[in-house]
Short mmCIF file of C-alpha atoms in Angstrom, two decimals:
data_model
loop_
_atom_site.label_atom_id
_atom_site.label_comp_id
_atom_site.label_asym_id
_atom_site.label_seq_id
_atom_site.Cartn_x
_atom_site.Cartn_y
_atom_site.Cartn_z
CA MET G 1230 -12.30 -16.48 -3.66
CA ALA G 1231 -10.19 -13.37 -3.21
CA LYS G 1232 -9.90 -10.99 -6.13
CA LYS G 1233 -6.48 -10.75 -7.70
CA MET G 1234 -4.29 -7.90 -8.95
CA THR G 1235 -1.31 -8.66 -11.17
CA ILE G 1236 1.33 -6.03 -11.86
CA ALA G 1237 4.03 -6.02 -14.53
CA LEU G 1238 6.52 -3.82 -12.71
CA TYR G 1239 8.90 -2.54 -15.38
CA THR G 1240 10.00 0.65 -13.67
CA GLY G 1241 13.12 1.10 -11.55
CA SER G 1242 12.20 4.69 -10.83
CA PHE G 1243 11.63 5.19 -7.11
CA ASP G 1244 8.72 7.61 -7.55
CA LYS G 1245 6.77 4.98 -9.49
CA LEU G 1246 7.87 2.28 -7.06
CA THR G 1247 6.48 4.47 -4.24
CA ALA G 1248 3.17 4.80 -6.12
CA THR G 1249 3.16 1.02 -6.62
CA GLY G 1250 3.68 0.60 -2.88
CA VAL G 1251 0.62 2.71 -2.16
CA ILE G 1252 -1.49 0.81 -4.70
CA ILE G 1253 -0.58 -2.63 -3.37
CA ASN G 1254 -1.36 -1.55 0.20
CA GLY G 1255 -4.77 -0.40 -1.02
CA ALA G 1256 -5.29 -3.73 -2.78
CA VAL G 1257 -4.33 -5.65 0.36
CA ALA G 1258 -6.71 -3.50 2.43
CA ASP G 1259 -9.42 -4.68 0.02
CA ASP G 1260 -8.36 -8.30 0.64
CA MET G 1261 -7.05 -8.71 -2.90
CA ASP G 1262 -4.22 -11.11 -3.67
CA VAL G 1263 -1.35 -9.32 -5.38
CA GLU G 1264 1.23 -10.81 -7.71
CA ILE G 1265 4.05 -8.59 -8.91
CA TYR G 1266 6.26 -9.60 -11.82
CA VAL G 1267 9.41 -7.50 -11.82
CA LEU G 1268 10.72 -6.77 -15.30
CA MET G 1269 13.73 -4.99 -16.79
CA MET G 1270 14.57 -1.76 -14.89
CA GLY G 1271 12.48 -2.96 -11.96
CA ALA G 1272 14.84 -5.87 -11.38
CA ASN G 1273 17.71 -3.39 -11.03
CA ALA G 1274 15.87 -1.50 -8.27
CA PHE G 1275 15.31 -4.80 -6.43
CA LYS G 1276 19.04 -5.65 -6.39
CA LYS G 1277 20.56 -5.92 -2.93
CA GLU G 1278 23.22 -3.28 -3.62
CA ASN G 1279 20.51 -0.75 -4.52
CA ILE G 1280 18.67 -0.84 -1.17
CA GLY G 1281 17.99 2.71 -0.01
CA LYS G 1282 19.08 4.32 -3.27
CA MET G 1283 16.86 7.11 -4.51
CA GLU G 1284 18.91 8.24 -7.46
CA ASN G 1285 16.79 6.83 -10.24
CA MET G 1286 13.78 8.99 -11.06
CA ALA G 1287 13.15 8.46 -14.74
CA GLU G 1288 10.62 11.20 -15.36
CA LEU G 1289 10.56 14.81 -14.15
CA ALA G 1290 14.12 14.60 -12.83
CA ASP G 1291 13.96 18.33 -12.07
CA LYS G 1292 11.29 17.54 -9.41
CA LYS G 1293 13.39 14.92 -7.67
CA ASP G 1294 14.83 17.06 -4.87
CA GLU G 1295 11.44 18.56 -4.06
CA PHE G 1296 9.85 15.10 -4.12
CA ILE G 1297 12.44 13.58 -1.77
CA ALA G 1298 12.17 16.56 0.60
CA SER G 1299 8.38 16.18 0.72
CA LEU G 1300 8.56 12.43 1.34
CA GLU G 1301 10.84 13.11 4.31
CA ARG G 1302 8.81 16.01 5.66
CA LEU G 1303 5.57 14.01 5.48
CA LYS G 1304 7.29 10.91 6.90
CA ILE G 1305 6.18 8.82 3.91
CA PRO G 1306 7.63 5.30 4.07
CA THR G 1307 10.25 4.32 1.49
CA TRP G 1308 8.99 2.22 -1.41
CA MET G 1309 10.62 -0.84 0.12
CA ASP G 1310 8.85 -0.21 3.43
CA PHE G 1311 5.53 0.09 1.55
CA PHE G 1312 6.19 -3.26 -0.09
CA LYS G 1313 7.16 -4.85 3.27
CA GLN G 1314 4.04 -3.41 4.91
CA ALA G 1315 1.82 -4.83 2.15
CA LYS G 1316 3.47 -8.25 2.42
CA GLU G 1317 2.92 -8.29 6.18
CA ALA G 1318 -0.72 -7.21 5.85
CA GLY G 1319 -1.80 -9.53 3.07
CA ASN G 1320 -1.06 -11.99 0.31
CA VAL G 1321 1.57 -10.33 -1.87
CA LYS G 1322 3.92 -12.37 -4.04
CA ILE G 1323 6.87 -10.80 -5.81
CA ARG G 1324 8.64 -12.58 -8.65
CA ILE G 1325 11.69 -11.47 -10.59
CA CYS G 1326 11.68 -12.11 -14.33
CA GLY G 1327 14.62 -14.43 -14.98
CA LEU G 1328 15.76 -12.48 -18.03
CA ALA G 1329 15.65 -9.15 -16.18
CA GLY G 1330 17.57 -10.71 -13.31
CA LYS G 1331 20.31 -11.88 -15.69
CA ILE G 1332 20.61 -8.41 -17.23
CA TRP G 1333 21.59 -7.05 -13.79
CA ASN G 1334 23.63 -10.10 -12.68
CA GLY G 1335 20.86 -11.26 -10.39
CA THR G 1336 20.54 -14.96 -11.00
CA GLU G 1337 19.79 -16.07 -7.43
CA LEU G 1338 17.25 -14.78 -4.90
CA GLU G 1339 20.13 -13.84 -2.58
CA HIS G 1340 21.20 -11.18 -5.10
CA PHE G 1341 17.98 -9.28 -4.36
CA ASN G 1342 16.66 -7.15 -1.51
CA GLY G 1343 14.67 -9.82 0.33
CA LEU G 1344 11.30 -8.86 -1.11
CA PRO G 1345 11.02 -11.35 -4.02
CA GLU G 1346 10.25 -14.98 -3.24
CA ASP G 1347 10.82 -16.43 -6.71
CA ILE G 1348 12.58 -15.98 -10.01
CA CYS G 1349 10.21 -16.87 -12.84
CA GLY G 1350 9.58 -16.76 -16.56
CA ILE G 1351 7.13 -14.63 -18.51
CA GLY G 1352 4.81 -17.62 -19.02
CA GLU G 1353 3.92 -17.53 -15.34
CA TYR G 1354 2.97 -13.86 -15.56
CA ILE G 1355 0.83 -14.41 -18.65
CA ALA G 1356 -0.88 -17.40 -17.02
CA SER G 1357 -1.56 -15.42 -13.86
CA THR G 1358 -3.10 -12.50 -15.76
CA GLN G 1359 -5.73 -14.89 -17.17
CA THR G 1360 -7.36 -15.12 -13.74
CA ALA G 1361 -6.62 -11.54 -12.59
CA ASP G 1362 -9.39 -9.03 -11.91
CA VAL G 1363 -6.98 -6.12 -12.33
CA ASN G 1364 -3.74 -6.10 -14.31
CA LEU G 1365 -1.39 -3.11 -14.27
CA PHE G 1366 1.76 -2.26 -16.16
CA ILE G 1367 3.89 0.20 -14.21
CA MET O 612 -25.86 10.60 12.84
CA THR O 613 -25.34 14.06 14.29
CA THR O 614 -21.98 15.19 15.66
CA GLU O 615 -23.45 15.04 19.15
CA GLU O 616 -24.66 11.46 18.65
CA LEU O 617 -21.31 10.39 17.22
CA LYS O 618 -19.44 11.89 20.17
CA ASN O 619 -21.66 10.02 22.62
CA LEU O 620 -21.10 6.58 21.09
CA GLN O 621 -19.62 3.79 23.19
CA ILE O 622 -16.19 3.24 21.62
CA ASP O 623 -14.43 -0.12 21.87
CA LYS O 624 -11.13 0.86 20.29
CA VAL O 625 -9.34 4.07 19.23
CA VAL O 626 -6.89 4.05 16.32
CA ASP O 627 -4.70 7.14 16.27
CA ALA O 628 -3.35 7.35 12.71
CA ARG O 629 -2.66 11.10 12.86
CA GLY O 630 0.61 12.03 11.21
CA THR O 631 0.52 9.12 8.76
CA ALA O 632 -0.32 9.68 5.11
CA CYS O 633 -2.42 7.52 2.80
CA PRO O 634 -2.57 4.50 2.96
CA GLY O 635 -1.53 4.57 6.65
CA PRO O 636 -4.96 5.33 8.19
CA LEU O 637 -6.70 2.76 5.97
CA MET O 638 -4.18 0.04 6.84
CA ALA O 639 -4.44 0.88 10.56
CA THR O 640 -8.26 0.74 10.35
CA LYS O 641 -8.18 -2.63 8.61
CA LYS O 642 -5.77 -4.04 11.20
CA ALA O 643 -7.89 -2.80 14.10
CA LEU O 644 -11.17 -4.14 12.72
CA GLY O 645 -9.49 -7.48 12.01
CA GLU O 646 -8.83 -7.83 15.75
CA MET O 647 -12.31 -6.74 16.83
CA LYS O 648 -15.59 -8.60 17.35
CA SER O 649 -18.70 -8.12 15.26
CA GLY O 650 -20.75 -5.20 16.59
CA GLU O 651 -17.80 -3.40 18.16
CA LEU O 652 -17.05 0.21 17.31
CA VAL O 653 -13.73 1.73 16.29
CA GLU O 654 -12.88 5.44 16.33
CA VAL O 655 -10.17 6.38 13.83
CA LEU O 656 -8.23 9.64 14.16
CA SER O 657 -6.69 10.83 10.90
CA SER O 658 -5.10 14.03 9.70
CA ASP O 659 -4.96 12.76 6.11
CA GLY O 660 -7.56 14.49 3.91
CA GLY O 661 -8.14 11.42 1.72
CA THR O 662 -9.23 9.25 4.65
CA LYS O 663 -12.66 10.86 4.87
CA ARG O 664 -13.57 9.53 1.42
CA ASP O 665 -11.36 6.48 1.41
CA VAL O 666 -12.40 4.75 4.63
CA PRO O 667 -16.21 5.05 4.14
CA MET O 668 -15.99 3.55 0.63
CA TRP O 669 -13.73 0.80 1.84
CA ALA O 670 -15.96 0.06 4.86
CA GLU O 671 -19.03 -0.26 2.65
CA ARG O 672 -17.30 -2.74 0.32
CA LYS O 673 -16.12 -4.78 3.29
CA GLY O 674 -19.56 -4.92 4.88
CA PHE O 675 -18.76 -2.67 7.86
CA GLN O 676 -21.07 0.08 9.00
CA TYR O 677 -19.71 3.61 8.57
CA LEU O 678 -21.46 5.89 11.05
CA GLY O 679 -19.92 9.25 10.16
CA ASP O 680 -17.12 11.64 10.98
CA VAL O 681 -16.42 14.61 13.21
CA LEU O 682 -14.04 17.41 12.23
CA GLU O 683 -11.63 18.43 14.97
CA ASP O 684 -8.82 20.98 14.85
CA GLY O 685 -6.61 19.62 12.06
CA TYR O 686 -7.91 16.06 12.04
CA PHE O 687 -11.01 13.87 11.69
CA ARG O 688 -12.65 11.32 13.93
CA LEU O 689 -14.29 8.53 11.93
CA TYR O 690 -16.64 5.93 13.39
CA ILE O 691 -16.95 2.41 11.98
CA ARG O 692 -18.88 -0.51 13.41
CA LYS O 693 -17.75 -4.04 12.62
#
């Protein structure tokens, strides 16, 4: 049976979302199943109207311009492209926490950016972590 | 294997991942090997410094044979047998 990584994705900060994108691609390369549970600020970043926005960098805001310039110079994919790439290459499931969705007026899947396939409750995340080999909070 | 031996290997597929950053070369390597037959050899070109450590460790875990790497001008050639 494939090993499994679960991620509680709290952040809506695009630098951490980019790091998450790199991690899940690495996990998929290792044939791990990945389940991402999008909480709180994360659900905001996954809203449809926020596609392509790189304004939210919660930490080290003074490094933001340099970071964005480097991403462009090095032709690093956007965090959404990293997530798409991981989904195409392996078994990656993305679920929005129902409560977090409500906070940002995202009550239906169509309110989001196309990456999530479900809206779920916290019980599902907790249950899934019981059989996870790796569990991250980002 | 020596550089000379590596350069003389019979290559079945070349993956040019130069210009992509981590995890690009690793993902390209995985995709290529997934389409290849057991025993076939892939040559991966990468300009990403992490690849030289990343791909051998990954290959070992996945049961592929890592044969070595050759440093070129600004990039590496890595050889992996499925």
